[in-house]
N, CA, C and O atoms as a MOPAC input file, in Angstrom:
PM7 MOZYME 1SCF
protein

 N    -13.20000 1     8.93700 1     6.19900 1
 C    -13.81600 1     8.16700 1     5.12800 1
 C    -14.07800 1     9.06800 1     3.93100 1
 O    -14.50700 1    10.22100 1     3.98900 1
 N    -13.71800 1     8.28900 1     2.69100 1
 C    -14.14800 1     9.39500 1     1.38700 1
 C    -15.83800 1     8.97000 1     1.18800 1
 O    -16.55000 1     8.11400 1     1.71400 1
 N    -16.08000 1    10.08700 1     0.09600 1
 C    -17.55800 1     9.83900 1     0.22200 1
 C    -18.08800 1     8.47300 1    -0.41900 1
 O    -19.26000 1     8.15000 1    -0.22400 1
 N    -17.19500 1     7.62800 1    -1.21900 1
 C    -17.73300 1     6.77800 1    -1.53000 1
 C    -17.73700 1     5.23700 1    -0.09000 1
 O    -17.86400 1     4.04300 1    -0.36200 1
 N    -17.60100 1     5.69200 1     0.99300 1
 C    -17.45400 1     5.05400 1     1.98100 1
 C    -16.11300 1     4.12600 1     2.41700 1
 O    -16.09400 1     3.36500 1     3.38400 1
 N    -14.87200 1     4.39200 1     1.38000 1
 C    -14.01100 1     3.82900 1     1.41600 1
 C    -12.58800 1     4.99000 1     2.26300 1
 O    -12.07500 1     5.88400 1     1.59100 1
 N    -12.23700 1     4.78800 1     3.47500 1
 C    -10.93300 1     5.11300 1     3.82100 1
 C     -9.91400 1     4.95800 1     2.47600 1
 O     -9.76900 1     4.18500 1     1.53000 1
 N     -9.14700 1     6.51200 1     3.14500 1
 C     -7.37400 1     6.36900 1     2.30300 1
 C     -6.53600 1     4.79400 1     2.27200 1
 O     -5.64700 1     4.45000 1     1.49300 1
 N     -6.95100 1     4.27000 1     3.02000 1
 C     -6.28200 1     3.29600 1     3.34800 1
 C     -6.23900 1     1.86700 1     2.52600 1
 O     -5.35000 1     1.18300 1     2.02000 1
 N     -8.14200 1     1.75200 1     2.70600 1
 C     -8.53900 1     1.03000 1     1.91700 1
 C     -8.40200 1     1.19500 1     0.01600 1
 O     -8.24900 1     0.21500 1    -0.71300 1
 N     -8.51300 1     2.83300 1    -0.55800 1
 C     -8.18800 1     2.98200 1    -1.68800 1
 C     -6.43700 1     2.57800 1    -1.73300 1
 O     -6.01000 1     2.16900 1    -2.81200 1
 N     -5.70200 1     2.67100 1    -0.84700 1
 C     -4.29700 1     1.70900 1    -1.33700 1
 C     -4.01500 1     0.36400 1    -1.76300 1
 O     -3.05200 1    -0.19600 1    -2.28600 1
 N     -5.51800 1    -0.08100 1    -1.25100 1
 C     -4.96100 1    -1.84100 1    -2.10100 1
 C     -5.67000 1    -1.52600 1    -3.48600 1
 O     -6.60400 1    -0.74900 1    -3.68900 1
 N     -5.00400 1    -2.30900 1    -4.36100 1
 C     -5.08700 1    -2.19800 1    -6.02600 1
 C     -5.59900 1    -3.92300 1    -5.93200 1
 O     -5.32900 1    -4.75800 1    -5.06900 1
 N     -6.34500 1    -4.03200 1    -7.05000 1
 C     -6.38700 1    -5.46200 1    -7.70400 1
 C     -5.20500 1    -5.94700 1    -8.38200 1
 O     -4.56200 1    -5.32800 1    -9.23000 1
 N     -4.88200 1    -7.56500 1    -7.76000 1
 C     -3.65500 1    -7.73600 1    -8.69000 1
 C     -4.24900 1    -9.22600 1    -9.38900 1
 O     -3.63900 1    -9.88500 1   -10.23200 1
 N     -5.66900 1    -9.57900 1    -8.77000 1
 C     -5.47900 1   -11.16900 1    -9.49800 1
 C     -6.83700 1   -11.65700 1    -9.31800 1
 O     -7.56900 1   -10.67900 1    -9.17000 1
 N     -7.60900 1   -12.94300 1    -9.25600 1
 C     -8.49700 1   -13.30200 1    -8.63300 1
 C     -8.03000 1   -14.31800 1    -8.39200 1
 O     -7.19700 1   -14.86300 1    -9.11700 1
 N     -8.55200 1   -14.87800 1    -7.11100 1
 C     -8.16400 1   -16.74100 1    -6.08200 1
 C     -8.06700 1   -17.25100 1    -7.60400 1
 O     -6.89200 1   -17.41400 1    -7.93600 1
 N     -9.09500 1   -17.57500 1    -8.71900 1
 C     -8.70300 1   -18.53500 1    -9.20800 1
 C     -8.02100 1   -18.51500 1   -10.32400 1
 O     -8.09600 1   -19.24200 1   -11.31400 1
 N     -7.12300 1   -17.32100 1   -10.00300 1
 C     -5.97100 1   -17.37300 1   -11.64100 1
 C     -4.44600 1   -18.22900 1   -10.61800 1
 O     -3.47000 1   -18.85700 1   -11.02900 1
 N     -4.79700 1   -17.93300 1    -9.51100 1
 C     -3.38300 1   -18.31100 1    -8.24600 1
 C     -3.62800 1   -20.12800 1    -8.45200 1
 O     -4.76300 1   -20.58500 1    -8.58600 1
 N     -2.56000 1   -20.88600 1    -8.44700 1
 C     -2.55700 1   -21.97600 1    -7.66500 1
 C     -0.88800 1   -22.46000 1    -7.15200 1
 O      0.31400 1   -22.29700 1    -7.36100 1
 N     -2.15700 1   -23.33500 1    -6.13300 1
 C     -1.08300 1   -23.15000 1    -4.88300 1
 C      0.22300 1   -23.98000 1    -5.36400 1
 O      0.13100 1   -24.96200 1    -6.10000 1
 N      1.58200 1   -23.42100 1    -4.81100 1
 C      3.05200 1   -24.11400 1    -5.52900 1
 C      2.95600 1   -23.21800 1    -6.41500 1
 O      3.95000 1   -23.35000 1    -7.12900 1
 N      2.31500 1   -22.36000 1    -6.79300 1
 C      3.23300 1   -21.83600 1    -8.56500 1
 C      3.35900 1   -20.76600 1    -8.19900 1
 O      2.32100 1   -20.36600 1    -7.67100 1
 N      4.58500 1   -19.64900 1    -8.21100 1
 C      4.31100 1   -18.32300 1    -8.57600 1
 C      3.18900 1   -17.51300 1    -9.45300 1
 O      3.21200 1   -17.99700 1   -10.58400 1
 N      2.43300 1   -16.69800 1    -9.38500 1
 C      1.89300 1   -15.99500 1   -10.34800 1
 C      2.55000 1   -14.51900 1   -10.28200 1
 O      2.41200 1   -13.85200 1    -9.25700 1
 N      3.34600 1   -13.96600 1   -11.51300 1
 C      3.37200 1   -12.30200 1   -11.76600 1
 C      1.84700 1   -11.85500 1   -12.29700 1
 O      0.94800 1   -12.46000 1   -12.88100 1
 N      2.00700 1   -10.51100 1   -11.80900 1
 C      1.09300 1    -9.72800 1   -12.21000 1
 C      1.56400 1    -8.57500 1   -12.20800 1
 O      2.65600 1    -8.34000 1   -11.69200 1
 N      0.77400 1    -7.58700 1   -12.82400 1
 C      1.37900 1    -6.45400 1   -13.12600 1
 C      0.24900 1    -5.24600 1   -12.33800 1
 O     -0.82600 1    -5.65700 1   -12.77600 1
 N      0.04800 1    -4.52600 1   -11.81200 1
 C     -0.51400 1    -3.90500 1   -10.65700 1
 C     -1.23400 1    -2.99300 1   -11.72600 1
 O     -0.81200 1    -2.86800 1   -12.87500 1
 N     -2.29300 1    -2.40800 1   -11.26700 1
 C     -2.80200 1    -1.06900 1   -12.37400 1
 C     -1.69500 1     0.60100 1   -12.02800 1
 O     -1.46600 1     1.57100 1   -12.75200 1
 N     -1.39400 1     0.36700 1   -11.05900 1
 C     -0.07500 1     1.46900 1   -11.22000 1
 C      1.09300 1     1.18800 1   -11.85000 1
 O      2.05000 1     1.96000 1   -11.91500 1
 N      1.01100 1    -0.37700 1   -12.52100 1
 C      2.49100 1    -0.81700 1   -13.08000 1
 C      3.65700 1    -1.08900 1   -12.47100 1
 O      4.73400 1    -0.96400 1   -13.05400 1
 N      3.52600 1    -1.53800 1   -11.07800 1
 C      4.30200 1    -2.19300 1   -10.32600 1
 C      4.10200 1    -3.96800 1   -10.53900 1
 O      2.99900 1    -4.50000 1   -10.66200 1
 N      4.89900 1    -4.41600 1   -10.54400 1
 C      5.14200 1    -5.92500 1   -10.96300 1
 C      5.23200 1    -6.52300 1    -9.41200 1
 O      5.90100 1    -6.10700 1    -8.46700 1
 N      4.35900 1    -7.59700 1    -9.49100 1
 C      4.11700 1    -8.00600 1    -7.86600 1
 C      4.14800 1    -9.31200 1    -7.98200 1
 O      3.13800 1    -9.65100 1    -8.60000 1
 N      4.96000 1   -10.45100 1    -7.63200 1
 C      4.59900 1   -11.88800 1    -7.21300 1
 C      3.88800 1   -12.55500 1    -6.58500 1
 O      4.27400 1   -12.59500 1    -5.41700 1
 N      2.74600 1   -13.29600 1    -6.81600 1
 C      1.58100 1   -13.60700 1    -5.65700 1
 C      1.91000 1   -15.31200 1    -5.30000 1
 O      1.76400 1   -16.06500 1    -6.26300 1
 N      2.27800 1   -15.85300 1    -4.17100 1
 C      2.09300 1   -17.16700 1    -3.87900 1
 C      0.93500 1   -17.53100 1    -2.81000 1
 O      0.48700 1   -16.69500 1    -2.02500 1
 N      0.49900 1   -18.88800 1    -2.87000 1
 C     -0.48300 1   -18.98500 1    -2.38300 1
 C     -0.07100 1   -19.97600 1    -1.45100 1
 O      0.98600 1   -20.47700 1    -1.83400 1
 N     -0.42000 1   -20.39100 1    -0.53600 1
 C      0.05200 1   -21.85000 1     0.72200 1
 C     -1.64500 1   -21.97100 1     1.31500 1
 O     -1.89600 1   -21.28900 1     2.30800 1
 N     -2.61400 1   -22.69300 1     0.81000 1
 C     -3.27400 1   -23.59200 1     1.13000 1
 C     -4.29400 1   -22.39600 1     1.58500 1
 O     -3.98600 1   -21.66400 1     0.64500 1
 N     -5.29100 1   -21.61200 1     2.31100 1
 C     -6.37700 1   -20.57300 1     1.89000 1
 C     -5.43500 1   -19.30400 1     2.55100 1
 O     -5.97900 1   -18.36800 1     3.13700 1
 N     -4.14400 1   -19.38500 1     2.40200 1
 C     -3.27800 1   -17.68000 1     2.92600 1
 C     -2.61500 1   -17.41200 1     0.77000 1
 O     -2.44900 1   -18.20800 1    -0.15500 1
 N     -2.50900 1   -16.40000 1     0.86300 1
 C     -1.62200 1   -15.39500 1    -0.19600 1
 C     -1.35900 1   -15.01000 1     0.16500 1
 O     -1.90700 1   -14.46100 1     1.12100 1
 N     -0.18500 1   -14.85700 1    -0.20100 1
 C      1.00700 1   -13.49400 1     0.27100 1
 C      1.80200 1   -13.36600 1    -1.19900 1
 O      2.08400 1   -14.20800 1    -2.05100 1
 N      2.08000 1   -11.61300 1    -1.08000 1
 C      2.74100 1   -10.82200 1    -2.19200 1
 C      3.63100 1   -10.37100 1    -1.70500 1
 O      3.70300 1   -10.00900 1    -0.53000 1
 N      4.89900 1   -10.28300 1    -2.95100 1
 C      5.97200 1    -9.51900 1    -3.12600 1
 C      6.24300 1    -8.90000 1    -4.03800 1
 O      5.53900 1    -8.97700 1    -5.04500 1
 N      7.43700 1    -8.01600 1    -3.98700 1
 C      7.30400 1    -7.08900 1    -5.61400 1
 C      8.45000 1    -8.02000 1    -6.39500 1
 O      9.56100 1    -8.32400 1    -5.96000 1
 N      8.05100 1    -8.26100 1    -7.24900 1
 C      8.49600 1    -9.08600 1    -8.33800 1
 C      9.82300 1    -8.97500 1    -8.85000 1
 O      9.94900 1    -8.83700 1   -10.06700 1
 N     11.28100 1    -9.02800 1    -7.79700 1
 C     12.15100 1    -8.55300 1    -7.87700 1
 C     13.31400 1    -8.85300 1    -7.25100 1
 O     13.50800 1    -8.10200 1    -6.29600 1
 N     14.25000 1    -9.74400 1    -7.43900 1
 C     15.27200 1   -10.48800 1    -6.23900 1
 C     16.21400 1    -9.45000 1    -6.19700 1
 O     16.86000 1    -9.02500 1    -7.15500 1
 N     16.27400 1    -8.92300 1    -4.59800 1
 C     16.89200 1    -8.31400 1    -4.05900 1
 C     18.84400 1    -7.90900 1    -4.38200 1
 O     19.71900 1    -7.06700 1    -4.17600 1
 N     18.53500 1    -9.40200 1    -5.09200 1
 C     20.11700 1    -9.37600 1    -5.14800 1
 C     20.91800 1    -8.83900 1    -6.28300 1
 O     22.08700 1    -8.48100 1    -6.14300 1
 N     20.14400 1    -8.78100 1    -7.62300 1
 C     20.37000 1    -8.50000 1    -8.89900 1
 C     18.84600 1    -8.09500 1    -9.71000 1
 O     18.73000 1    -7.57900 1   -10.82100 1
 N     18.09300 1    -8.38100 1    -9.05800 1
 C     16.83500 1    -7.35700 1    -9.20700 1
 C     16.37900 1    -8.30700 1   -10.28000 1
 O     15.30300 1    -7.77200 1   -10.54600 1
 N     16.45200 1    -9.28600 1   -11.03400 1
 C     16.14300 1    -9.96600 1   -11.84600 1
 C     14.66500 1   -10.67300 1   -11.05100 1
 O     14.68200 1   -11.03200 1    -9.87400 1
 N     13.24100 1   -10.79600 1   -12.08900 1
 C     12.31500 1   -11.60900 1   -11.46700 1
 C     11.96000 1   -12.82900 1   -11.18500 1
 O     11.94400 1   -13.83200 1   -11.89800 1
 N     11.63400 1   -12.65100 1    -9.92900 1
 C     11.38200 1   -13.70300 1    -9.25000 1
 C     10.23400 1   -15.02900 1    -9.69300 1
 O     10.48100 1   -16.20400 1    -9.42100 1
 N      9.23000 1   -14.67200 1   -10.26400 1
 C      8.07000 1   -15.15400 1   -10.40300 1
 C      8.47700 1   -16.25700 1   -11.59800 1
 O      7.53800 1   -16.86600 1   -12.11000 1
 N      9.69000 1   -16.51000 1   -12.01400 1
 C     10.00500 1   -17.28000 1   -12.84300 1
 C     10.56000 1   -18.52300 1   -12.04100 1
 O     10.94900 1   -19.59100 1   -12.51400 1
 N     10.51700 1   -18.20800 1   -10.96600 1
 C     11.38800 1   -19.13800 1    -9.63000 1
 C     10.31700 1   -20.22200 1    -9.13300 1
 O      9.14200 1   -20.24100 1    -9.49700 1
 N     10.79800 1   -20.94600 1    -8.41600 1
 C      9.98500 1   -22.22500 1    -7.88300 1
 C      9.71500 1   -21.90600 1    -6.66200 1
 O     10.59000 1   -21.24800 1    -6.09900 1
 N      8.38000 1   -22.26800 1    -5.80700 1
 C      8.60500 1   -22.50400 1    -4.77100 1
 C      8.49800 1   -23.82200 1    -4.09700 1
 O      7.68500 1   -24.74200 1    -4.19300 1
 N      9.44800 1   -23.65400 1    -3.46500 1
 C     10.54300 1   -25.24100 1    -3.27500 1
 C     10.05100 1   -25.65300 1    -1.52700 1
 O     10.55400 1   -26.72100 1    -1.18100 1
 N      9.16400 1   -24.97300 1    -0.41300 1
 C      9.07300 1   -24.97900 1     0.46500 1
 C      7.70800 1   -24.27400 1     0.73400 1
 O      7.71400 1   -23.06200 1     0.51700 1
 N      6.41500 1   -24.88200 1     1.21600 1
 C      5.73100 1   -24.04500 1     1.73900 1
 C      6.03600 1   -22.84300 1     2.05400 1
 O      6.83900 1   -22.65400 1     2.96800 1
 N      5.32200 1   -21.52500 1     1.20100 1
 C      6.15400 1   -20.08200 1     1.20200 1
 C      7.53500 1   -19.83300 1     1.09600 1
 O      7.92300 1   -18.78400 1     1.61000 1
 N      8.44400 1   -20.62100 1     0.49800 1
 C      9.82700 1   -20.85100 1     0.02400 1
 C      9.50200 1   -20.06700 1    -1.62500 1
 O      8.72300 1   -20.48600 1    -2.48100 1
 N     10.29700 1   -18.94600 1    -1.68500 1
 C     10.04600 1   -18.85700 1    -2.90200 1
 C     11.66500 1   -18.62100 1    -3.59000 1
 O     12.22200 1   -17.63600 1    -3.10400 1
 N     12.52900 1   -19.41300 1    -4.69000 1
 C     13.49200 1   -19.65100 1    -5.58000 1
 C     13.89000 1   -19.18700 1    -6.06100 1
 O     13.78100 1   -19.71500 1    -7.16800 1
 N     14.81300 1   -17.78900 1    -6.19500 1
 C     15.02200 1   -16.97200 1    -7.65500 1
 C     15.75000 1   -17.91600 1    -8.36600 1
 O     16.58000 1   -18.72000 1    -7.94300 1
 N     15.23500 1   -17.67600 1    -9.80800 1
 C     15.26100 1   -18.82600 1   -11.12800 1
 C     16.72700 1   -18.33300 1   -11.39600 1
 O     17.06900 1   -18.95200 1   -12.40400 1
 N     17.66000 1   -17.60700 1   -11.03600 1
 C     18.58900 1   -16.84900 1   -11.43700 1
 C     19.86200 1   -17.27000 1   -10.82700 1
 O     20.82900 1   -17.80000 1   -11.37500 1
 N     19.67300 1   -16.90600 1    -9.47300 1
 C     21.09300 1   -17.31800 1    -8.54100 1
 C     20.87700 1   -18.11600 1    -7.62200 1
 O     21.79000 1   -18.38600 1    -6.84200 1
 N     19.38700 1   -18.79500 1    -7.46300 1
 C     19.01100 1   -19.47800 1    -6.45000 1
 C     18.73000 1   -18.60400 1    -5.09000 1
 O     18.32000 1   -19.28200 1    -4.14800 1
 N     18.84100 1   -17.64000 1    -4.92300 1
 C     18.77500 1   -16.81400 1    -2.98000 1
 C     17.16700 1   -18.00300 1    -2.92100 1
 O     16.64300 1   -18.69900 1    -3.79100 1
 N     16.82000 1   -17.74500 1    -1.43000 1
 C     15.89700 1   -18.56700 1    -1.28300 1
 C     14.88200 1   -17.30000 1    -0.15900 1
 O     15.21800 1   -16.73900 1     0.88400 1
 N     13.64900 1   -17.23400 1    -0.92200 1
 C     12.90900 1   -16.15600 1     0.34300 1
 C     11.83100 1   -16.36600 1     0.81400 1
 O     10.94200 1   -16.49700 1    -0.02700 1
 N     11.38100 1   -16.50100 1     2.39500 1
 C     10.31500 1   -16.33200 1     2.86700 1
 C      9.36300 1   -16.01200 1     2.99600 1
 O      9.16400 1   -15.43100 1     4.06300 1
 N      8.04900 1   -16.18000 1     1.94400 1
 C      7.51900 1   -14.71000 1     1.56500 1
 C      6.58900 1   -14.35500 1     2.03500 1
 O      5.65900 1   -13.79700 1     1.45300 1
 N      6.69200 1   -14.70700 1     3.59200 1
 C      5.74500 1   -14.41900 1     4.47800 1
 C      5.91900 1   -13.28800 1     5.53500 1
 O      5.12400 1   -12.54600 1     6.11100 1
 N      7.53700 1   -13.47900 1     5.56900 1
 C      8.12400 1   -12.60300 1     5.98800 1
 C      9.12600 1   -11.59300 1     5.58200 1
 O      9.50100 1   -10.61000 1     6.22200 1
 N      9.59200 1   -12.10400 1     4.10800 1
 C     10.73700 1   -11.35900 1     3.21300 1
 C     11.79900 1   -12.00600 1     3.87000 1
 O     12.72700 1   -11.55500 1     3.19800 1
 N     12.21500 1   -12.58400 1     4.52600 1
 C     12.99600 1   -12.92400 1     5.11700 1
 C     14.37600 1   -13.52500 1     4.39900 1
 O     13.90500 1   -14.63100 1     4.13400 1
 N     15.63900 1   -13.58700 1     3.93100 1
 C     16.15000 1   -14.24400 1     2.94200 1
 C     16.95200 1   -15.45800 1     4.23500 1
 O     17.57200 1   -15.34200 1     5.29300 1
 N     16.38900 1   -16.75800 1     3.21000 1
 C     16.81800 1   -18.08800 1     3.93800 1
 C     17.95000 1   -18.76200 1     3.03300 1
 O     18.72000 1   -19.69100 1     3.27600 1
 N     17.78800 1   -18.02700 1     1.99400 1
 C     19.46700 1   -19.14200 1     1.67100 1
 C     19.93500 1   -17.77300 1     0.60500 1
 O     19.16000 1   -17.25800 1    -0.20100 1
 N     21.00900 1   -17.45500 1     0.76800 1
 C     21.69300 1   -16.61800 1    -0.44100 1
 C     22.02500 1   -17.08200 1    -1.60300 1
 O     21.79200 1   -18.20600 1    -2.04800 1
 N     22.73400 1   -15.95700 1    -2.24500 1
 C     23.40700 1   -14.84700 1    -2.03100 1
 C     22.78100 1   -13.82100 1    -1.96300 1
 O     23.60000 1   -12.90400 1    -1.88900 1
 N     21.18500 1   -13.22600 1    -1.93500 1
 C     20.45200 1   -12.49500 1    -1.59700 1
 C     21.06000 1   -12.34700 1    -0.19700 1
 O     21.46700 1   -13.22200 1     0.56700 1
 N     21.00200 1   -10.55900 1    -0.00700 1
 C     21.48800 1   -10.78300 1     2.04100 1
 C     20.09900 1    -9.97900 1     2.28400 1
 O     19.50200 1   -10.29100 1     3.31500 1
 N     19.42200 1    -8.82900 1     1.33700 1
 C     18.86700 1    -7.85000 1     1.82500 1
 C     17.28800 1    -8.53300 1     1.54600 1
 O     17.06300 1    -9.22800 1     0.55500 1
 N     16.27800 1    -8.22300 1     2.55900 1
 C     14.51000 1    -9.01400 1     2.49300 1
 C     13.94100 1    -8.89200 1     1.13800 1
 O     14.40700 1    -8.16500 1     0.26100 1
 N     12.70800 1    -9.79200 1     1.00000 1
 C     12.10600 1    -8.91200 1    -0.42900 1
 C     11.12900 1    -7.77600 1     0.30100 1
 O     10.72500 1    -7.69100 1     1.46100 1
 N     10.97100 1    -7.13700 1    -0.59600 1
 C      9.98600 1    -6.08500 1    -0.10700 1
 C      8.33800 1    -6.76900 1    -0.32900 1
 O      8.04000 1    -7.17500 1    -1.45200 1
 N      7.33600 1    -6.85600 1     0.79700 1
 C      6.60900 1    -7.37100 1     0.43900 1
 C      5.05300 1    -6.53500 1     0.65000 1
 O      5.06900 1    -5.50100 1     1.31800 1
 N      4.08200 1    -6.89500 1     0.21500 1
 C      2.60100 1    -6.31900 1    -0.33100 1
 C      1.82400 1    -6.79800 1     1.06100 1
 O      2.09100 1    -7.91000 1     1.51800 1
 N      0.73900 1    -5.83500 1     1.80800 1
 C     -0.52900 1    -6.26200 1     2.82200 1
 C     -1.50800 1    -7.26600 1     1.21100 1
 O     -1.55900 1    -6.92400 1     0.02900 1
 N     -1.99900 1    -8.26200 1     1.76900 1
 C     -3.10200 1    -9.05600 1     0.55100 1
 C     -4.50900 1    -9.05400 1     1.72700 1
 O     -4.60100 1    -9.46400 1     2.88400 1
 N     -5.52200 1    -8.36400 1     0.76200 1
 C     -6.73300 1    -8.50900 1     1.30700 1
 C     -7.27800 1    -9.26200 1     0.34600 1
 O     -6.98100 1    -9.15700 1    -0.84400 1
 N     -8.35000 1   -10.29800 1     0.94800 1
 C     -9.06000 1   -11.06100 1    -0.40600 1
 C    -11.02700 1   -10.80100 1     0.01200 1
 O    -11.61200 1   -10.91400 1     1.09000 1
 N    -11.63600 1   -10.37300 1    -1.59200 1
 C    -12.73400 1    -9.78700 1    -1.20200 1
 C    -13.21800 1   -10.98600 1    -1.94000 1
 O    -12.63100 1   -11.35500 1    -2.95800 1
 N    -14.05700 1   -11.49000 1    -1.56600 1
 C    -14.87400 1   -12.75800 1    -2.68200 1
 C    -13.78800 1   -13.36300 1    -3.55700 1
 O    -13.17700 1   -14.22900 1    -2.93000 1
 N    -13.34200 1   -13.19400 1    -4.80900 1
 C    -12.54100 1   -13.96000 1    -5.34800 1
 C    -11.17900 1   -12.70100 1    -5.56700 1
 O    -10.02500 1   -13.07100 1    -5.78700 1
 N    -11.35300 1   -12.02800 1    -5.51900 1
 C    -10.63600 1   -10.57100 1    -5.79100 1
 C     -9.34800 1   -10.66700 1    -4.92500 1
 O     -9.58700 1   -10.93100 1    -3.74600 1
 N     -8.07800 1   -10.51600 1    -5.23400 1
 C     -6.78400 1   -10.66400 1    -4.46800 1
 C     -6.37600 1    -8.81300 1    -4.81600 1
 O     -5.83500 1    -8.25000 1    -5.76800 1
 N     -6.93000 1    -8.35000 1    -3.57000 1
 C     -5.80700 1    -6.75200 1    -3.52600 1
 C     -5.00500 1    -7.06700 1    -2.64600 1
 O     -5.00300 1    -7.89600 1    -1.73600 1
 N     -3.84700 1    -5.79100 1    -3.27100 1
 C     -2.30300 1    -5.76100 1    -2.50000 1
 C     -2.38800 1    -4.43100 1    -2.10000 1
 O     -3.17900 1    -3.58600 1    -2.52000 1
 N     -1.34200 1    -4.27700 1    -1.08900 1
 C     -0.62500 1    -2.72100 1    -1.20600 1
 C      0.68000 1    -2.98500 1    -0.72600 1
 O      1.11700 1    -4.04700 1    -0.28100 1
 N      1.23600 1    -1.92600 1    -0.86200 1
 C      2.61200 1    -2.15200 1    -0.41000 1
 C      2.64800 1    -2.15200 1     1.26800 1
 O      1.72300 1    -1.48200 1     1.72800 1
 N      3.49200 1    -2.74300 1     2.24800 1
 C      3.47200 1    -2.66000 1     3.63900 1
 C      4.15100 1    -1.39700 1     4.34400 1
 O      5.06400 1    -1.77300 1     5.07900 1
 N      4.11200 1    -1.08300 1     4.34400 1
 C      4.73300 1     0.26800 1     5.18300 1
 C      5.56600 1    -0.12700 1     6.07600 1
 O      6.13200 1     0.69400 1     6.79800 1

């Protein structure tokens, strides 16, 4: 533990949003305080993050629909991703998105990246 009572671990999640800038069905981008660009979707009291970035041509995502409970759309070529799991469900994306741990403190949405 550091002395301010917070584990290494815990200083890895960053603020990316609060519950009520998110609503549920819409993508929200945000931009991380390290300047990583992160996609936040919401499905009913879960969030889940990704880095703001389709796998396939790297173009962002957060401009995309989500078309499926945690279905999220790149606005671009259409791939279709899971973003619960990164999982890619419809191409031409083949490779996962890379996706964020989301802790939520009172209204506060931190991310970190998943290891």
């Amino acid at each position: 533990m550091s002395p301010a009572g917070h584990s290494d671990e815990d200083r890895a999640f960053q603020h990316a949003a609060l519950r009520s800038d998110i609503e549920p069905g819409l993508p929200l981008a945000v931009t991380l305080p390290d300047g990583r660009r992160v996609v936040l979707v919401q499905d009913g009291a879960d969030v889940f993050a990704a880095a703001d970035r389709c796998p396939h041509r790297d173009f962002p995502l957060s401009g995309g629909d989500v078309i499926a409970p945690c279905i999220l759309e790149c606005p671009w070529h259409g791939a279709q991703f899971d973003v619960r799991t990164g999982e890619v469900v419809q191409g031409p994306a083949t490779d996962p998105l890379a996706l964020y741990e989301v802790r939520i403190e009172g209204d506060d949405i931190l991310v970190k990246p998943r290891s």
